Amino acid sequence: MKFRGQAEKEFRVEVEAIGRVRHKNLVRLLGYCMEGAYRMLVYEYIDNGNLEQWLHGDVGLVSPLTWEIRMNIILGDCKRGLEPKVVHRDVKSSNILLDRQWNAKVSDFGLAKLLFSERSYVTTRVMGTYGYVAPEYACTGMLNEKSDIYSFGILIMEIISGRNPVDHFMDSFCWDPGSWLVGVLYEVKNGSNSVSDPSLISNGSETEIIRNGIYSVSDPSLNQKRNRISVSD
């Protein structure tokens, strides 16, 4: 009972802190409910579905998500200046909600973890969705801000290509998205546009977006010049 009381206290502290976070690209947490073993989080309503539906659903031959809209979604997903620092732990297309103006809002902070410093945390359970989870977090449980950056890099790849990273992960447990993106960048530099979502017309901006995706998923054990970028970058 003492352990349960401590867990409930920690839950309240974290949820109330996350509820105080304000950012135009975050779905606002309005409140929460606790009853026995049940927990419920209440968010503001966003009325245009989620990014996964618009990328992979039946939306016709021509996607309404133009390059301009996709660029705005990518830029909107960069959660700069958040205080306190929050690691979402489950950044993926189904957790990106869109309003009627196609503005992106990150949702579902049910797995989020507060960071009270720049150091990493060791978690006993790896949370998130395979295909998006950073490899060092999946293997060691070491959690920090750059765990979300990796997931964001995978999301960039998904937005550009229209391909579902979860499907790629299930097809091959040895799938290396970093190597995949390097190959994609080489193709684009040599005039190939095979990586782009076929429902889109290219506007020439893919190369820079892909480069940012590569930096996002780079191995943090490599030298500093190739280290994974941070949110502020």
PDB file of C-alpha atoms in Angstrom:
ATOM      1  CA  MET A   1       0.000   0.000   0.000  1.00  0.00           C
ATOM      2  CA  LYS A   2       2.898   2.336   0.750  1.00  0.00           C
ATOM      3  CA  PHE A   3       4.362   1.661  -2.722  1.00  0.00           C
ATOM      4  CA  ARG A   4       0.974   2.281  -4.330  1.00  0.00           C
ATOM      5  CA  GLY A   5       0.626   5.582  -2.493  1.00  0.00           C
ATOM      6  CA  GLN A   6       4.073   6.675  -3.680  1.00  0.00           C
ATOM      7  CA  ALA A   7       3.254   5.678  -7.277  1.00  0.00           C
ATOM      8  CA  GLU A   8       0.024   7.693  -7.168  1.00  0.00           C
ATOM      9  CA  LYS A   9       1.883  10.690  -5.787  1.00  0.00           C
ATOM     10  CA  GLU A  10       4.491  10.488  -8.555  1.00  0.00           C
ATOM     11  CA  PHE A  11       1.710  10.156 -11.147  1.00  0.00           C
ATOM     12  CA  ARG A  12       0.020  13.317  -9.854  1.00  0.00           C
ATOM     13  CA  VAL A  13       3.276  15.274  -9.796  1.00  0.00           C
ATOM     14  CA  GLU A  14       4.167  14.353 -13.373  1.00  0.00           C
ATOM     15  CA  VAL A  15       0.672  14.837 -14.822  1.00  0.00           C
ATOM     16  CA  GLU A  16       0.223  18.199 -13.118  1.00  0.00           C
ATOM     17  CA  ALA A  17       3.639  19.342 -14.365  1.00  0.00           C
ATOM     18  CA  ILE A  18       2.869  18.206 -17.925  1.00  0.00           C
ATOM     19  CA  GLY A  19      -0.489  19.965 -17.660  1.00  0.00           C
ATOM     20  CA  ARG A  20       1.344  23.252 -17.075  1.00  0.00           C
ATOM     21  CA  VAL A  21       3.341  22.895 -20.308  1.00  0.00           C
ATOM     22  CA  ARG A  22       2.038  25.313 -22.931  1.00  0.00           C
ATOM     23  CA  HIS A  23       3.028  25.216 -26.598  1.00  0.00           C
ATOM     24  CA  LYS A  24       0.998  25.917 -29.730  1.00  0.00           C
ATOM     25  CA  ASN A  25       1.980  22.542 -31.198  1.00  0.00           C
ATOM     26  CA  LEU A  26       1.035  20.441 -28.187  1.00  0.00           C
ATOM     27  CA  VAL A  27      -2.454  19.155 -27.457  1.00  0.00           C
ATOM     28  CA  ARG A  28      -3.345  20.690 -24.100  1.00  0.00           C
ATOM     29  CA  LEU A  29      -3.852  18.359 -21.176  1.00  0.00           C
ATOM     30  CA  LEU A  30      -7.004  19.655 -19.462  1.00  0.00           C
ATOM     31  CA  GLY A  31      -7.224  17.287 -16.523  1.00  0.00           C
ATOM     32  CA  TYR A  32      -7.002  13.746 -15.227  1.00  0.00           C
ATOM     33  CA  CYS A  33      -9.001  11.223 -13.244  1.00  0.00           C
ATOM     34  CA  MET A  34      -7.829   8.485 -10.866  1.00  0.00           C
ATOM     35  CA  GLU A  35     -10.106   5.732  -9.631  1.00  0.00           C
ATOM     36  CA  GLY A  36      -8.669   2.541  -8.209  1.00  0.00           C
ATOM     37  CA  ALA A  37      -6.268   1.070 -10.763  1.00  0.00           C
ATOM     38  CA  TYR A  38      -7.687   3.228 -13.571  1.00  0.00           C
ATOM     39  CA  ARG A  39      -6.113   6.413 -14.925  1.00  0.00           C
ATOM     40  CA  MET A  40      -7.695   8.791 -17.430  1.00  0.00           C
ATOM     41  CA  LEU A  41      -6.179  11.854 -19.114  1.00  0.00           C
ATOM     42  CA  VAL A  42      -8.450  14.527 -20.637  1.00  0.00           C
ATOM     43  CA  TYR A  43      -7.166  16.534 -23.634  1.00  0.00           C
ATOM     44  CA  GLU A  44      -8.495  19.342 -25.810  1.00  0.00           C
ATOM     45  CA  TYR A  45     -10.365  18.149 -28.911  1.00  0.00           C
ATOM     46  CA  ILE A  46      -8.614  18.374 -32.305  1.00  0.00           C
ATOM     47  CA  ASP A  47     -11.065  17.779 -35.142  1.00  0.00           C
ATOM     48  CA  ASN A  48      -9.134  16.783 -38.293  1.00  0.00           C
ATOM     49  CA  GLY A  49      -7.848  13.328 -37.438  1.00  0.00           C
ATOM     50  CA  ASN A  50      -4.235  12.257 -37.104  1.00  0.00           C
ATOM     51  CA  LEU A  51      -1.269  12.261 -39.463  1.00  0.00           C
ATOM     52  CA  GLU A  52      -1.239   8.479 -39.841  1.00  0.00           C
ATOM     53  CA  GLN A  53      -4.780   8.546 -41.266  1.00  0.00           C
ATOM     54  CA  TRP A  54      -3.857  11.194 -43.839  1.00  0.00           C
ATOM     55  CA  LEU A  55      -0.591   9.480 -44.828  1.00  0.00           C
ATOM     56  CA  HIS A  56      -1.756   5.870 -45.007  1.00  0.00           C
ATOM     57  CA  GLY A  57      -5.550   6.017 -45.235  1.00  0.00           C
ATOM     58  CA  ASP A  58      -7.749   6.070 -48.328  1.00  0.00           C
ATOM     59  CA  VAL A  59      -7.505   9.765 -49.270  1.00  0.00           C
ATOM     60  CA  GLY A  60      -7.553   9.416 -53.065  1.00  0.00           C
ATOM     61  CA  LEU A  61      -4.893   9.474 -55.776  1.00  0.00           C
ATOM     62  CA  VAL A  62      -3.609  12.934 -54.833  1.00  0.00           C
ATOM     63  CA  SER A  63      -2.805  13.532 -51.183  1.00  0.00           C
ATOM     64  CA  PRO A  64      -4.192  16.739 -49.636  1.00  0.00           C
ATOM     65  CA  LEU A  65      -0.923  16.856 -47.674  1.00  0.00           C
ATOM     66  CA  THR A  66       1.104  19.004 -50.080  1.00  0.00           C
ATOM     67  CA  TRP A  67       4.849  19.541 -49.638  1.00  0.00           C
ATOM     68  CA  GLU A  68       4.112  22.902 -48.003  1.00  0.00           C
ATOM     69  CA  ILE A  69       1.736  21.310 -45.504  1.00  0.00           C
ATOM     70  CA  ARG A  70       4.194  18.506 -44.766  1.00  0.00           C
ATOM     71  CA  MET A  71       7.007  20.987 -44.191  1.00  0.00           C
ATOM     72  CA  ASN A  72       4.799  22.928 -41.763  1.00  0.00           C
ATOM     73  CA  ILE A  73       3.963  19.699 -39.938  1.00  0.00           C
ATOM     74  CA  ILE A  74       7.660  18.835 -39.617  1.00  0.00           C
ATOM     75  CA  LEU A  75       8.522  22.308 -38.335  1.00  0.00           C
ATOM     76  CA  GLY A  76       5.538  22.290 -35.993  1.00  0.00           C
ATOM     77  CA  ASP A  77       6.634  18.995 -34.448  1.00  0.00           C
ATOM     78  CA  CYS A  78       9.890  20.581 -33.219  1.00  0.00           C
ATOM     79  CA  LYS A  79       8.950  21.168 -29.573  1.00  0.00           C
ATOM     80  CA  ARG A  80      11.391  23.992 -28.881  1.00  0.00           C
ATOM     81  CA  GLY A  81      11.557  25.837 -25.601  1.00  0.00           C
ATOM     82  CA  LEU A  82       9.463  23.444 -23.523  1.00  0.00           C
ATOM     83  CA  GLU A  83       9.773  23.877 -19.778  1.00  0.00           C
ATOM     84  CA  PRO A  84       9.843  21.610 -17.940  1.00  0.00           C
ATOM     85  CA  LYS A  85      11.606  19.331 -20.409  1.00  0.00           C
ATOM     86  CA  VAL A  86       9.392  16.416 -21.377  1.00  0.00           C
ATOM     87  CA  VAL A  87      10.365  13.214 -23.175  1.00  0.00           C
ATOM     88  CA  HIS A  88       7.269  11.982 -24.972  1.00  0.00           C
ATOM     89  CA  ARG A  89       8.524   8.395 -25.525  1.00  0.00           C
ATOM     90  CA  ASP A  90       5.930   7.631 -28.219  1.00  0.00           C
ATOM     91  CA  VAL A  91       6.404  10.125 -31.064  1.00  0.00           C
ATOM     92  CA  LYS A  92       4.690   8.620 -34.125  1.00  0.00           C
ATOM     93  CA  SER A  93       2.296   9.663 -36.874  1.00  0.00           C
ATOM     94  CA  SER A  94      -0.845   8.478 -35.069  1.00  0.00           C
ATOM     95  CA  ASN A  95       0.055  10.775 -32.157  1.00  0.00           C
ATOM     96  CA  ILE A  96       0.282  13.851 -34.399  1.00  0.00           C
ATOM     97  CA  LEU A  97      -3.170  15.435 -34.566  1.00  0.00           C
ATOM     98  CA  LEU A  98      -4.140  17.972 -37.233  1.00  0.00           C
ATOM     99  CA  ASP A  99      -6.586  20.854 -37.040  1.00  0.00           C
ATOM    100  CA  ARG A 100      -8.641  22.243 -39.939  1.00  0.00           C
ATOM    101  CA  GLN A 101      -5.720  24.452 -41.022  1.00  0.00           C
ATOM    102  CA  TRP A 102      -3.373  21.411 -41.031  1.00  0.00           C
ATOM    103  CA  ASN A 103      -1.490  22.660 -37.988  1.00  0.00           C
ATOM    104  CA  ALA A 104       0.199  19.765 -36.184  1.00  0.00           C
ATOM    105  CA  LYS A 105      -0.250  19.118 -32.475  1.00  0.00           C
ATOM    106  CA  VAL A 106       1.581  16.390 -30.570  1.00  0.00           C
ATOM    107  CA  SER A 107      -0.819  14.319 -28.479  1.00  0.00           C
ATOM    108  CA  ASP A 108      -0.921  11.386 -26.068  1.00  0.00           C
ATOM    109  CA  PHE A 109       1.460  12.174 -23.237  1.00  0.00           C
ATOM    110  CA  GLY A 110       0.383   9.058 -21.366  1.00  0.00           C
ATOM    111  CA  LEU A 111       3.936   7.659 -21.591  1.00  0.00           C
ATOM    112  CA  ALA A 112       5.727  10.983 -21.144  1.00  0.00           C
ATOM    113  CA  LYS A 113       8.577  11.421 -18.674  1.00  0.00           C
ATOM    114  CA  LEU A 114       9.724  14.676 -17.139  1.00  0.00           C
ATOM    115  CA  LEU A 115      13.412  15.548 -17.330  1.00  0.00           C
ATOM    116  CA  PHE A 116      14.541  17.765 -14.486  1.00  0.00           C
ATOM    117  CA  SER A 117      18.111  17.936 -15.819  1.00  0.00           C
ATOM    118  CA  GLU A 118      20.210  17.170 -18.903  1.00  0.00           C
ATOM    119  CA  ARG A 119      21.145  13.725 -17.625  1.00  0.00           C
ATOM    120  CA  SER A 120      19.719  10.430 -18.865  1.00  0.00           C
ATOM    121  CA  TYR A 121      17.319   8.231 -16.931  1.00  0.00           C
ATOM    122  CA  VAL A 122      17.361   4.446 -16.794  1.00  0.00           C
ATOM    123  CA  THR A 123      13.847   3.043 -17.126  1.00  0.00           C
ATOM    124  CA  THR A 124      12.852  -0.474 -16.145  1.00  0.00           C
ATOM    125  CA  ARG A 125      10.389  -0.832 -19.040  1.00  0.00           C
ATOM    126  CA  VAL A 126      10.936   0.362 -22.598  1.00  0.00           C
ATOM    127  CA  MET A 127       7.834   2.234 -23.739  1.00  0.00           C
ATOM    128  CA  GLY A 128       6.865   3.330 -27.225  1.00  0.00           C
ATOM    129  CA  THR A 129       6.254   1.846 -30.668  1.00  0.00           C
ATOM    130  CA  TYR A 130       8.871  -0.318 -32.375  1.00  0.00           C
ATOM    131  CA  GLY A 131       9.915   1.164 -35.669  1.00  0.00           C
ATOM    132  CA  TYR A 132      10.083   4.571 -33.950  1.00  0.00           C
ATOM    133  CA  VAL A 133      11.948   3.775 -30.704  1.00  0.00           C
ATOM    134  CA  ALA A 134      15.606   4.876 -30.486  1.00  0.00           C
ATOM    135  CA  PRO A 135      17.888   1.788 -30.498  1.00  0.00           C
ATOM    136  CA  GLU A 136      19.941   2.832 -27.458  1.00  0.00           C
ATOM    137  CA  TYR A 137      16.718   3.284 -25.462  1.00  0.00           C
ATOM    138  CA  ALA A 138      15.295  -0.045 -26.688  1.00  0.00           C
ATOM    139  CA  CYS A 139      18.508  -1.921 -25.793  1.00  0.00           C
ATOM    140  CA  THR A 140      19.525  -0.263 -22.526  1.00  0.00           C
ATOM    141  CA  GLY A 141      16.515   1.648 -21.179  1.00  0.00           C
ATOM    142  CA  MET A 142      18.627   4.837 -21.172  1.00  0.00           C
ATOM    143  CA  LEU A 143      16.207   7.713 -21.747  1.00  0.00           C
ATOM    144  CA  ASN A 144      16.980  11.337 -22.580  1.00  0.00           C
ATOM    145  CA  GLU A 145      15.733  14.158 -24.791  1.00  0.00           C
ATOM    146  CA  LYS A 146      17.429  12.730 -27.882  1.00  0.00           C
ATOM    147  CA  SER A 147      15.334   9.569 -27.656  1.00  0.00           C
ATOM    148  CA  ASP A 148      12.467  11.658 -29.049  1.00  0.00           C
ATOM    149  CA  ILE A 149      14.772  13.155 -31.693  1.00  0.00           C
ATOM    150  CA  TYR A 150      15.356   9.691 -33.149  1.00  0.00           C
ATOM    151  CA  SER A 151      11.605   9.073 -33.330  1.00  0.00           C
ATOM    152  CA  PHE A 152      11.197  12.474 -34.968  1.00  0.00           C
ATOM    153  CA  GLY A 153      13.758  11.504 -37.630  1.00  0.00           C
ATOM    154  CA  ILE A 154      11.745   8.374 -38.409  1.00  0.00           C
ATOM    155  CA  LEU A 155       8.629  10.544 -38.593  1.00  0.00           C
ATOM    156  CA  ILE A 156      10.370  12.838 -41.117  1.00  0.00           C
ATOM    157  CA  MET A 157      11.110   9.785 -43.265  1.00  0.00           C
ATOM    158  CA  GLU A 158       7.490   8.689 -43.036  1.00  0.00           C
ATOM    159  CA  ILE A 159       6.172  12.148 -43.999  1.00  0.00           C
ATOM    160  CA  ILE A 160       8.487  12.348 -47.021  1.00  0.00           C
ATOM    161  CA  SER A 161       7.978   8.836 -48.345  1.00  0.00           C
ATOM    162  CA  GLY A 162       4.442   7.997 -47.292  1.00  0.00           C
ATOM    163  CA  ARG A 163       5.808   4.650 -46.074  1.00  0.00           C
ATOM    164  CA  ASN A 164       4.901   3.201 -42.701  1.00  0.00           C
ATOM    165  CA  PRO A 165       8.033   2.553 -40.565  1.00  0.00           C
ATOM    166  CA  VAL A 166       6.176  -0.019 -38.485  1.00  0.00           C
ATOM    167  CA  ASP A 167       5.631  -2.112 -41.632  1.00  0.00           C
ATOM    168  CA  HIS A 168       9.352  -1.868 -42.460  1.00  0.00           C
ATOM    169  CA  PHE A 169      10.293  -2.904 -38.933  1.00  0.00           C
ATOM    170  CA  MET A 170       7.999  -5.932 -39.063  1.00  0.00           C
ATOM    171  CA  ASP A 171       9.422  -6.939 -42.453  1.00  0.00           C
ATOM    172  CA  SER A 172      12.991  -6.930 -41.146  1.00  0.00           C
ATOM    173  CA  PHE A 173      14.163  -6.952 -37.539  1.00  0.00           C
ATOM    174  CA  CYS A 174      17.577  -5.878 -38.858  1.00  0.00           C
ATOM    175  CA  TRP A 175      16.173  -2.792 -40.550  1.00  0.00           C
ATOM    176  CA  ASP A 176      18.533   0.174 -40.108  1.00  0.00           C
ATOM    177  CA  PRO A 177      16.659   3.432 -40.845  1.00  0.00           C
ATOM    178  CA  GLY A 178      19.874   5.461 -40.684  1.00  0.00           C
ATOM    179  CA  SER A 179      21.428   3.435 -43.510  1.00  0.00           C
ATOM    180  CA  TRP A 180      18.130   3.538 -45.377  1.00  0.00           C
ATOM    181  CA  LEU A 181      18.089   7.342 -45.216  1.00  0.00           C
ATOM    182  CA  VAL A 182      21.724   7.615 -46.344  1.00  0.00           C
ATOM    183  CA  GLY A 183      20.853   5.533 -49.403  1.00  0.00           C
ATOM    184  CA  VAL A 184      17.817   7.704 -50.029  1.00  0.00           C
ATOM    185  CA  LEU A 185      19.894  10.893 -49.862  1.00  0.00           C
ATOM    186  CA  TYR A 186      22.332   9.420 -52.400  1.00  0.00           C
ATOM    187  CA  GLU A 187      19.442   8.629 -54.742  1.00  0.00           C
ATOM    188  CA  VAL A 188      17.969  12.122 -54.449  1.00  0.00           C
ATOM    189  CA  LYS A 189      21.353  13.781 -55.071  1.00  0.00           C
ATOM    190  CA  ASN A 190      21.668  11.701 -58.238  1.00  0.00           C
ATOM    191  CA  GLY A 191      18.318  12.831 -59.566  1.00  0.00           C
ATOM    192  CA  SER A 192      16.147   9.960 -58.374  1.00  0.00           C
ATOM    193  CA  ASN A 193      12.824  10.820 -56.793  1.00  0.00           C
ATOM    194  CA  SER A 194      11.806   7.264 -55.925  1.00  0.00           C
ATOM    195  CA  VAL A 195      11.698   7.994 -52.195  1.00  0.00           C
ATOM    196  CA  SER A 196       8.997  10.661 -52.339  1.00  0.00           C
ATOM    197  CA  ASP A 197       5.379   9.842 -51.676  1.00  0.00           C
ATOM    198  CA  PRO A 198       4.008   9.005 -55.165  1.00  0.00           C
ATOM    199  CA  SER A 199       0.888  11.053 -54.423  1.00  0.00           C
ATOM    200  CA  LEU A 200       3.015  14.223 -54.335  1.00  0.00           C
ATOM    201  CA  ILE A 201       4.645  16.489 -56.882  1.00  0.00           C
ATOM    202  CA  SER A 202       8.282  17.205 -55.978  1.00  0.00           C
ATOM    203  CA  ASN A 203       9.311  20.777 -55.186  1.00  0.00           C
ATOM    204  CA  GLY A 204      13.033  20.048 -54.745  1.00  0.00           C
ATOM    205  CA  SER A 205      13.103  20.397 -50.957  1.00  0.00           C
ATOM    206  CA  GLU A 206      13.393  16.675 -50.168  1.00  0.00           C
ATOM    207  CA  THR A 207      17.199  16.587 -49.949  1.00  0.00           C
ATOM    208  CA  GLU A 208      17.461  18.977 -47.002  1.00  0.00           C
ATOM    209  CA  ILE A 209      14.589  17.293 -45.175  1.00  0.00           C
ATOM    210  CA  ILE A 210      16.191  13.864 -45.651  1.00  0.00           C
ATOM    211  CA  ARG A 211      19.556  15.208 -44.424  1.00  0.00           C
ATOM    212  CA  ASN A 212      17.866  16.371 -41.198  1.00  0.00           C
ATOM    213  CA  GLY A 213      16.268  12.949 -40.892  1.00  0.00           C
ATOM    214  CA  ILE A 214      19.689  11.297 -41.152  1.00  0.00           C
ATOM    215  CA  TYR A 215      21.136  13.514 -38.410  1.00  0.00           C
ATOM    216  CA  SER A 216      18.102  12.755 -36.243  1.00  0.00           C
ATOM    217  CA  VAL A 217      18.630   8.993 -36.358  1.00  0.00           C
ATOM    218  CA  SER A 218      22.453   9.015 -36.313  1.00  0.00           C
ATOM    219  CA  ASP A 219      24.187   6.824 -33.760  1.00  0.00           C
ATOM    220  CA  PRO A 220      25.001   8.964 -30.675  1.00  0.00           C
ATOM    221  CA  SER A 221      28.124   6.840 -30.075  1.00  0.00           C
ATOM    222  CA  LEU A 222      29.710   8.288 -33.216  1.00  0.00           C
ATOM    223  CA  ASN A 223      31.962  11.361 -33.272  1.00  0.00           C
ATOM    224  CA  GLN A 224      30.542  14.751 -32.345  1.00  0.00           C
ATOM    225  CA  LYS A 225      30.234  15.996 -35.934  1.00  0.00           C
ATOM    226  CA  ARG A 226      27.777  13.206 -36.684  1.00  0.00           C
ATOM    227  CA  ASN A 227      25.995  13.137 -33.351  1.00  0.00           C
ATOM    228  CA  ARG A 228      22.238  13.190 -33.282  1.00  0.00           C
ATOM    229  CA  ILE A 229      20.846  16.709 -33.433  1.00  0.00           C
ATOM    230  CA  SER A 230      18.990  18.265 -30.518  1.00  0.00           C
ATOM    231  CA  VAL A 231      15.558  19.888 -30.488  1.00  0.00           C
ATOM    232  CA  SER A 232      17.103  23.368 -30.466  1.00  0.00           C
ATOM    233  CA  ASP A 233      18.979  22.543 -33.692  1.00  0.00           C
TER     234      ASP A 233
END
